[in-house]
CSV table of C-alpha atoms in Angstrom, one decimal:
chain,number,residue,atom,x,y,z
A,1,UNK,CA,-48.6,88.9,3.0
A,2,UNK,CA,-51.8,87.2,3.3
A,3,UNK,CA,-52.2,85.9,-0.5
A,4,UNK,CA,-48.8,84.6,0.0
A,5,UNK,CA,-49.9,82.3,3.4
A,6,UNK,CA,-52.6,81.7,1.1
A,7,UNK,CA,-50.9,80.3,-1.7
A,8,UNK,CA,-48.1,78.1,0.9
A,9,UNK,CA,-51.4,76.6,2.3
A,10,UNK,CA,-53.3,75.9,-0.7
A,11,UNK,CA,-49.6,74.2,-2.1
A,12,UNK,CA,-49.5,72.5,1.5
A,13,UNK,CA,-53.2,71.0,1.4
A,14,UNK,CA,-52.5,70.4,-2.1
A,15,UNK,CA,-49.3,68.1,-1.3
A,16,UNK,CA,-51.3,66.5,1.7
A,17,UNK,CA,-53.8,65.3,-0.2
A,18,UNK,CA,-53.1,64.3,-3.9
A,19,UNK,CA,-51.4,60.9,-3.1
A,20,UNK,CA,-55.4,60.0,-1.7
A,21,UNK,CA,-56.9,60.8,-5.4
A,22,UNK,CA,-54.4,59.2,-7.6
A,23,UNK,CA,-53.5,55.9,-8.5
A,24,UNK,CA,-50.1,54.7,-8.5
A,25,UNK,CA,-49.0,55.8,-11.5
A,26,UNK,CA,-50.3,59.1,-10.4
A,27,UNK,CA,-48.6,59.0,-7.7
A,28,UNK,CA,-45.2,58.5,-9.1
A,29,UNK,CA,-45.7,61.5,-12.2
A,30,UNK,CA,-46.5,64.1,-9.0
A,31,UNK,CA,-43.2,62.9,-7.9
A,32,UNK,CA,-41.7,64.0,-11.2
A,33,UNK,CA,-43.7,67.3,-11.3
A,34,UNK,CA,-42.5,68.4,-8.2
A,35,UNK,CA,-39.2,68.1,-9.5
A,36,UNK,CA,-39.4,69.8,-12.9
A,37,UNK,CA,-41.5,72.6,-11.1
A,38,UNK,CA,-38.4,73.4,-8.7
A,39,UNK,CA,-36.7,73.0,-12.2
A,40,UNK,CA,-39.0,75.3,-14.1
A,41,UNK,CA,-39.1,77.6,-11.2
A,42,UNK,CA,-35.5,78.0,-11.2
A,43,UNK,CA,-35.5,79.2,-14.6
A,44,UNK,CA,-38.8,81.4,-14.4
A,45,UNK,CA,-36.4,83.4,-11.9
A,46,UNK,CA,-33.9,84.1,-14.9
A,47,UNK,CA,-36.5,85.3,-17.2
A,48,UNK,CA,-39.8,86.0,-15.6
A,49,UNK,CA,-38.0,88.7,-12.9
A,50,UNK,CA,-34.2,89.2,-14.5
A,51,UNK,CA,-34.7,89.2,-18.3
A,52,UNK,CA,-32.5,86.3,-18.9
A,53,UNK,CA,-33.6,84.3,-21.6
A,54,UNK,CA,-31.3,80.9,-21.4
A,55,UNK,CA,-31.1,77.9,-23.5
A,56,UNK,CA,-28.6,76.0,-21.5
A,57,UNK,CA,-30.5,75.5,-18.4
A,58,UNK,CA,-30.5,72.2,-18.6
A,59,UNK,CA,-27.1,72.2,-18.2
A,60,UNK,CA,-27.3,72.9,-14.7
A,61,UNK,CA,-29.7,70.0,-14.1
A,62,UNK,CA,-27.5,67.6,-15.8
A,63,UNK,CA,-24.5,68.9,-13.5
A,64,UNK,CA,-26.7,68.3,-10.2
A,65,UNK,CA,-27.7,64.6,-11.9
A,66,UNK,CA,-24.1,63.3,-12.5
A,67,UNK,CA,-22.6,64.7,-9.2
A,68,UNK,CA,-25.0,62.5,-7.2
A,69,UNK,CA,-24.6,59.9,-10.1
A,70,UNK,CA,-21.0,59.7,-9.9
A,71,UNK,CA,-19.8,60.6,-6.6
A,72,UNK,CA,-22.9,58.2,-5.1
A,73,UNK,CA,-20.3,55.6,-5.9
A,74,UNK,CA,-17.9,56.7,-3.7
A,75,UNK,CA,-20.2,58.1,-1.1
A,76,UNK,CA,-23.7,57.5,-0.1
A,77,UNK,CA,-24.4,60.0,2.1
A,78,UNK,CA,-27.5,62.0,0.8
A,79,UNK,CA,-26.6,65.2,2.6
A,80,UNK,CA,-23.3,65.4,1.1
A,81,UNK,CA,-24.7,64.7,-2.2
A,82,UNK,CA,-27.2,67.1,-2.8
A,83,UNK,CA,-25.1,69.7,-1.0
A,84,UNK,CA,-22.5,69.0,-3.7
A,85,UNK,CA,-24.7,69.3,-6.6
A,86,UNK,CA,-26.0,72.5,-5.1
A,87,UNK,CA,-22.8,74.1,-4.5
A,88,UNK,CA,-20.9,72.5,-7.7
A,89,UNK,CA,-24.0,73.5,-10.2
A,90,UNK,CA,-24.2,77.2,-8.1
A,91,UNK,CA,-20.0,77.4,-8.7
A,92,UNK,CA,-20.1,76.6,-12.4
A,93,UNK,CA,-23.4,78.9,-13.1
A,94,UNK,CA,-21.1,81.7,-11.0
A,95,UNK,CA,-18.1,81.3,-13.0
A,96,UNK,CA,-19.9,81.0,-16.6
A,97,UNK,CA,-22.1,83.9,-15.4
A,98,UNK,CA,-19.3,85.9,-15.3
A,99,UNK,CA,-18.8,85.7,-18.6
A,100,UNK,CA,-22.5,85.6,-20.1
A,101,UNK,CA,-23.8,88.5,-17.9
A,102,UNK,CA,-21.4,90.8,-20.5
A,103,UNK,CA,-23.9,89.8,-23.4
A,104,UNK,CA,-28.0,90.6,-23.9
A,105,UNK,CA,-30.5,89.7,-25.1
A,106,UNK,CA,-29.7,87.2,-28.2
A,107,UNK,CA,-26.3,86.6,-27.9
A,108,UNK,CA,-26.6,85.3,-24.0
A,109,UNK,CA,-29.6,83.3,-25.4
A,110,UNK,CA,-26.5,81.7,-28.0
A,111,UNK,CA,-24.2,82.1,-25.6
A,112,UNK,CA,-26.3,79.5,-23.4
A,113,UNK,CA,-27.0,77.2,-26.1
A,114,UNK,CA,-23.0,76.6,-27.0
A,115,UNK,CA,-22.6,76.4,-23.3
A,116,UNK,CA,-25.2,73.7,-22.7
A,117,UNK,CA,-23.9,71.7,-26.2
A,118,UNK,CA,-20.7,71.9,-24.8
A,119,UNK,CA,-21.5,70.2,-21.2
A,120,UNK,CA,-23.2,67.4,-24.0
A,121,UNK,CA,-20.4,67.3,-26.1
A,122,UNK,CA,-18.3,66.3,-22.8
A,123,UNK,CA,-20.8,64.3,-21.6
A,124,UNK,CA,-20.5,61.9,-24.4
A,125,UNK,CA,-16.7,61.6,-24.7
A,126,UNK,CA,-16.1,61.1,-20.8
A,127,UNK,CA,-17.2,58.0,-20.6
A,128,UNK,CA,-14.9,56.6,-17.6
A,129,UNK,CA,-16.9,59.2,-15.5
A,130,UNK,CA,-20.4,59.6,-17.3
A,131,UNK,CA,-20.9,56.2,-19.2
A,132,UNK,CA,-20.8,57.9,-22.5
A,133,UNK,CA,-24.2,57.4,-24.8
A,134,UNK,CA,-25.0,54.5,-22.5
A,135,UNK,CA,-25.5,56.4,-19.5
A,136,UNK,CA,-25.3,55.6,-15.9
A,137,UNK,CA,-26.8,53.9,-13.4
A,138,UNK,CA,-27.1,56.2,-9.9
A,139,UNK,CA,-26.3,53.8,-7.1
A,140,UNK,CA,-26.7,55.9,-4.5
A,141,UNK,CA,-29.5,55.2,-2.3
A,142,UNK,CA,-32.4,57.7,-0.6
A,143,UNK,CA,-31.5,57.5,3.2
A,144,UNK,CA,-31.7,60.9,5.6
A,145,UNK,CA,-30.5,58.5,8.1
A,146,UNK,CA,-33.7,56.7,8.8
A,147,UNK,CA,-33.0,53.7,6.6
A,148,UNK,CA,-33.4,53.3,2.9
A,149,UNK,CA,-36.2,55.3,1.1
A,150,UNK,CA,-38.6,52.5,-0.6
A,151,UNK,CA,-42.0,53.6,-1.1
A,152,UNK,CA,-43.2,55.7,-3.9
A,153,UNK,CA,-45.4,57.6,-1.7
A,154,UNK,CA,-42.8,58.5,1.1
A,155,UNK,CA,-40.1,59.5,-2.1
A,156,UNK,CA,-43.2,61.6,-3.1
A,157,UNK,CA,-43.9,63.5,0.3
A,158,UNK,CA,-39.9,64.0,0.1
A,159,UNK,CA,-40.4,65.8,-3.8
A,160,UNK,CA,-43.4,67.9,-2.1
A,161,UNK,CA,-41.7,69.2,0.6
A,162,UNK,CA,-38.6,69.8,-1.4
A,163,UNK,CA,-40.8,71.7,-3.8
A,164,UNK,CA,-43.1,74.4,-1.4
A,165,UNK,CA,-39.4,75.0,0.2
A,166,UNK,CA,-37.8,76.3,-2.9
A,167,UNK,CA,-41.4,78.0,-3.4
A,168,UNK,CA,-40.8,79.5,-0.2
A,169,UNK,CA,-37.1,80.4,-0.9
A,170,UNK,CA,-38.1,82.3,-4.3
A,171,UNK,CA,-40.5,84.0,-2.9
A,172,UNK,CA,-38.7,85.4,-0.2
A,173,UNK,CA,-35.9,86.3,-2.7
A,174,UNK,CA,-38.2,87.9,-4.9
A,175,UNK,CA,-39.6,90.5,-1.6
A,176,UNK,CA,-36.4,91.0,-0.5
A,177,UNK,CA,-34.3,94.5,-1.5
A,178,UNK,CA,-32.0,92.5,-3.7
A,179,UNK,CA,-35.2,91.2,-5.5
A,180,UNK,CA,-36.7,94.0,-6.4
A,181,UNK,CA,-33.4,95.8,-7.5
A,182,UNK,CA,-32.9,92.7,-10.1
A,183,UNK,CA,-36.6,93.7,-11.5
A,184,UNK,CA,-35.9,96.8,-11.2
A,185,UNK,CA,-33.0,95.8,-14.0
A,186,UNK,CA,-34.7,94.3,-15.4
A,187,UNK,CA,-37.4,96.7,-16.4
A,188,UNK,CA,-34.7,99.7,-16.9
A,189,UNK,CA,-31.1,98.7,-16.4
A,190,UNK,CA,-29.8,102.3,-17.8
A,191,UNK,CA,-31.8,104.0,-14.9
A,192,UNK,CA,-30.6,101.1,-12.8
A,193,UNK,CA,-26.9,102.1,-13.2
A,194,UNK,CA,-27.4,105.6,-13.1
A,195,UNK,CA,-28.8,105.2,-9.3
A,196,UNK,CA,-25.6,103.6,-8.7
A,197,UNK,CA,-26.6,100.1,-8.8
A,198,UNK,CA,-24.0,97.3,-9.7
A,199,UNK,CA,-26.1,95.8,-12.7
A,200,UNK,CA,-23.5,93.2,-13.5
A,201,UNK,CA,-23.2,91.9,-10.0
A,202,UNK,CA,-27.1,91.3,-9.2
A,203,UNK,CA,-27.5,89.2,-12.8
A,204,UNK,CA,-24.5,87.3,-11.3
A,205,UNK,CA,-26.6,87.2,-8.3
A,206,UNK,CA,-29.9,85.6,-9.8
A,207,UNK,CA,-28.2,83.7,-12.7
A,208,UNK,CA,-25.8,81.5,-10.0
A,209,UNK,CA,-29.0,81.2,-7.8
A,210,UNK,CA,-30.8,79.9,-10.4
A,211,UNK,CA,-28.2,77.9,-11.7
A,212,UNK,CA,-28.2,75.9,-8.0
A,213,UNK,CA,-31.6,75.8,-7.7
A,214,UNK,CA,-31.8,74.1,-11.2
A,215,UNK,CA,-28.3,71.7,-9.3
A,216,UNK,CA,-31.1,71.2,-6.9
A,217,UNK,CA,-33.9,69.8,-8.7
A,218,UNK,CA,-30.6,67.8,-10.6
A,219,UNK,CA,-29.9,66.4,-7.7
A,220,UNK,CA,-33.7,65.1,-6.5
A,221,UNK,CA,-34.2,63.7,-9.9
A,222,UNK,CA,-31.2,61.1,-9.9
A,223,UNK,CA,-32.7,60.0,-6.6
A,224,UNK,CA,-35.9,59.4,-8.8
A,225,UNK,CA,-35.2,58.7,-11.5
A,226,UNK,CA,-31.6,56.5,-10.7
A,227,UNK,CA,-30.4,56.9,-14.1
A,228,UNK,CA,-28.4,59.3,-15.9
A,229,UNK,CA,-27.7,60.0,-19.1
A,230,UNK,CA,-26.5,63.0,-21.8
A,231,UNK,CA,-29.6,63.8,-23.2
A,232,UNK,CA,-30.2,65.2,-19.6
A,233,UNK,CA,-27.5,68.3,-20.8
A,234,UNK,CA,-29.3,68.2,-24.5
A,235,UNK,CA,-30.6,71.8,-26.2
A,236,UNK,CA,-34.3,70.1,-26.4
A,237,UNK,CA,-34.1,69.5,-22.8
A,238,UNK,CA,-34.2,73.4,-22.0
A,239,UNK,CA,-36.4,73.9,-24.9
A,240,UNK,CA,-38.7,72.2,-22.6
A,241,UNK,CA,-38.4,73.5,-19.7
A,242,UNK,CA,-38.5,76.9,-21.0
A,243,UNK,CA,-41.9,76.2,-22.8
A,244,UNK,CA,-42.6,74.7,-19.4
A,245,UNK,CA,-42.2,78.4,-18.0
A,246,UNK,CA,-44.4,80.1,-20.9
A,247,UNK,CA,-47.3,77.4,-20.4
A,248,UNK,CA,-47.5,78.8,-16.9
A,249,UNK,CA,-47.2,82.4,-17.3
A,250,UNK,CA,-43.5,84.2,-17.5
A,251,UNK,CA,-42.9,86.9,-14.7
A,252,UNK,CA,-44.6,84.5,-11.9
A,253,UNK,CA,-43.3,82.0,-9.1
A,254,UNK,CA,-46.3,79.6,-9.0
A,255,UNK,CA,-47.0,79.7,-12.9
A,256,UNK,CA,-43.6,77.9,-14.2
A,257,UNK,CA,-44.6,75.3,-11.8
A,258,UNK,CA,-48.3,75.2,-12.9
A,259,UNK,CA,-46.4,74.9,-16.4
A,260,UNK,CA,-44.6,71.9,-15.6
A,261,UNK,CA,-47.4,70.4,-14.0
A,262,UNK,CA,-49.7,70.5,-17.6
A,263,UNK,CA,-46.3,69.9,-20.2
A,264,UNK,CA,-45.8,66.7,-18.0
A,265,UNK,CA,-49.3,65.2,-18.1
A,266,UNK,CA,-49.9,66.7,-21.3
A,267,UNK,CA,-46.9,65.1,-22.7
A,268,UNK,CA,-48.0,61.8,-21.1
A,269,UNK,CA,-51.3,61.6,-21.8
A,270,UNK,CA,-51.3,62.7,-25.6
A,271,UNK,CA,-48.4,60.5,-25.9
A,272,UNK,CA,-50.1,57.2,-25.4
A,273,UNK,CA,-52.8,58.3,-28.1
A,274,UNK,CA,-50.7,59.0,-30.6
A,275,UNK,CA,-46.4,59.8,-31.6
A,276,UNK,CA,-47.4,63.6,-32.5
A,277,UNK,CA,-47.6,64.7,-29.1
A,278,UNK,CA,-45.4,67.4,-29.9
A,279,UNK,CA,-47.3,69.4,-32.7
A,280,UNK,CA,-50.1,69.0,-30.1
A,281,UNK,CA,-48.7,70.7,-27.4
A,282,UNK,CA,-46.8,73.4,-29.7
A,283,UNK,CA,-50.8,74.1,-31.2
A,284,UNK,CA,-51.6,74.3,-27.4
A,285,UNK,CA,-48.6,76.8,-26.9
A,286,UNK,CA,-49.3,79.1,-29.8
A,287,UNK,CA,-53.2,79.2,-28.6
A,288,UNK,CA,-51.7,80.2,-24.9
A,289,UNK,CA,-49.4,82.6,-25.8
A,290,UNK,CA,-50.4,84.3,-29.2
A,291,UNK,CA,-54.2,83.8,-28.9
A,292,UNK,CA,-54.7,84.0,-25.3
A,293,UNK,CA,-53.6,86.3,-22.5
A,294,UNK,CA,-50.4,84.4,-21.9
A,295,UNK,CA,-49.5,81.6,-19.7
A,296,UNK,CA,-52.4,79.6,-17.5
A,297,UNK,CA,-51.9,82.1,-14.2
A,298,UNK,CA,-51.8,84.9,-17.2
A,299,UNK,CA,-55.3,83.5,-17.7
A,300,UNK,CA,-56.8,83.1,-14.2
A,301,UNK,CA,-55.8,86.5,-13.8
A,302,UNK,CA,-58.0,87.5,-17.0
A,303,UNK,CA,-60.9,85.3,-15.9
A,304,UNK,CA,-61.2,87.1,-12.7
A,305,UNK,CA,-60.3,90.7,-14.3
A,306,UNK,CA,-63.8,90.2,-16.4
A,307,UNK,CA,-65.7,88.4,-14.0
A,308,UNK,CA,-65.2,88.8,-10.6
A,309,UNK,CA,-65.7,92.8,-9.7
A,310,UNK,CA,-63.6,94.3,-7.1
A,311,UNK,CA,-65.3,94.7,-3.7
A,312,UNK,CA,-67.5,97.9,-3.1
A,313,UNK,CA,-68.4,98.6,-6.7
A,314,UNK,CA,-71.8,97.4,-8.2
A,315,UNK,CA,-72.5,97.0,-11.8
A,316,UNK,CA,-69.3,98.7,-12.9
A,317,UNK,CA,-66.4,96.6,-15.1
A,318,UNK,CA,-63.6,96.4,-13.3
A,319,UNK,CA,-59.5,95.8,-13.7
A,320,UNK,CA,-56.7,94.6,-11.6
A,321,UNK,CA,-53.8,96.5,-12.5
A,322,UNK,CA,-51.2,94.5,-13.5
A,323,UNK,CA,-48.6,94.5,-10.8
A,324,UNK,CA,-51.4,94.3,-8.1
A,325,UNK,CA,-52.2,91.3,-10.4
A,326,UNK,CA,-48.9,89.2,-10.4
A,327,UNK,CA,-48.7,89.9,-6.9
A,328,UNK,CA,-52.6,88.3,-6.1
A,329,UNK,CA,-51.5,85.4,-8.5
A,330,UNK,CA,-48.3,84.6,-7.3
């Protein structure tokens, strides 16, 4: 309980104080971390804690996008739209889930994709609703009532908060009964069932939160970013978010969202040197994951295994086991 007030502060002090260090530009690519981390978080719940390997995440995203995108023209109420994406993206993951949950392991991971290339394929032939290739512009306008939302640093205060909530949210999801059964599944789902646990209806459970959660951070990003287009729905697009995941450390809360963090300023920084950003980061990836200990939280946790004994021993190597370990890091 206390490493997790730990971790809310540290995120809280964290939020506080950035906009003071960075420039404007900074300022504005926190915005967008904050809202792939809710993002990256989202899907971290599917495969770091319920085995769920998906490749049409995005799609969810891209749902969340358009709905604020397209009914923003009709209403401009930013309640009712981000309520809408949530419960539209959570309805569609529920319904879909239904049918993926009967599959493992590979064929969900297809099952995804095709799902994902499908919400693209519509995406690009309805344009009366979506603009087609072109995209669309989100007219809808940032306002909780207060008056139009202007300033980059306000809109990133708004992506903060938004952020250590769903932190908050996962975590308490994660502790809860439910939580641990869907781990639980995870780890044995044959010894799951045979304690009389409905496996089918908890991977419902996790894969429709996750799905809204990802609606969510949909819905925050056409407010950012007030354009929408299908490349938003696009295969590559969960690619990234799932490598987004593994840079932070798979089977965490905090590490997808340290993971979005570095694929974001990675991506922007290495970009501006040179077109071959990509084969940069995937050397950067394989040196994480296959060299290394696994993602960056997978690492802090080694650092401090080798060098930082456990209280009350002296001059003896110490280890964290790794449950204790997760828990500490996340």
């Amino acid at each position: 309980m206390k490493n997790n007030l730990f971790i809310i502060l540290i995120l809280i002090i964290s939020v506080s104080v950035l906009p003071f260090l960075l420039s404007g530009f900074g300022v504005d690519l926190a915005t967008e971390i904050f809202i792939m981390a809710i993002f990256a978080m989202s899907l971290g719940l599917l495969m770091g804690f319920a085995g769920m390997v998906s490749l049409g995440h995005a799609a969810f995203f891209a749902i969340g996008t358009y709905t604020v995108a397209i009914l923003g023209q009709f209403i401009n109420n930013v309640y009712i739209l981000i309520f809408a994406a949530i419960i539209l993206a959570g309805v569609i993951a529920l319904l879909t889930g239904s049918l993926f949950i009967r599959t493992s392991n590979f064929y969900f991971l297809m099952i995804t994709l095709a799902f994902g290339q499908l919400l693209y394929a519509l995406a690009w032939q309805l344009e009366d609703w979506t603009g087609g290739a072109d995209g669309m512009r989100v007219s809808a306008t940032l306002d909780f009532g207060f008056g139009e939302i202007a300033s980059p640093l306000v809109l990133y205060y708004i992506m903060g908060i938004a952020f250590i909530f769903v932190y908050i949210l996962l975590k308490l999801f994660v502790n809860s009964p439910a939580g641990k059964i869907i781990k639980g599944i995870m780890e044995n789902p044959t010894r799951m069932t045979a304690l009389g646990y409905k496996v089918r209806v908890y991977k419902l459970l996790v894969y429709s939160l996750a799905g809204a959660l990802a609606g969510f951070a949909g819905s925050l990003y056409g407010y950012f970013n007030m354009f929408v287009s299908p490349d938003l729905t696009f295969w590559k697009f969960s690619g990234e978010v799932m490598i987004m995941v593994i840079f932070g450390g798979v089977g965490t809360l905090i590490g997808p969202a340290l993971g979005a963090g570095l694929f974001i300023i990675l991506q922007n920084f290495i970009s501006s040197y040179t077109e071959r950003w990509q084969f940069i980061l995937g050397v950067i990836l394989v040196l994480l994951v296959l060299i290394g200990k696994g993602g960056i939280i997978h690492w802090f946790g080694y650092v401090k295994e080798k060098f930082i004994p456990r209280k009350g021993t002296k001059n003896v190597e110490t280890s964290i086991p790794l449950e204790e370990e997760k828990e500490v890091i996340t």
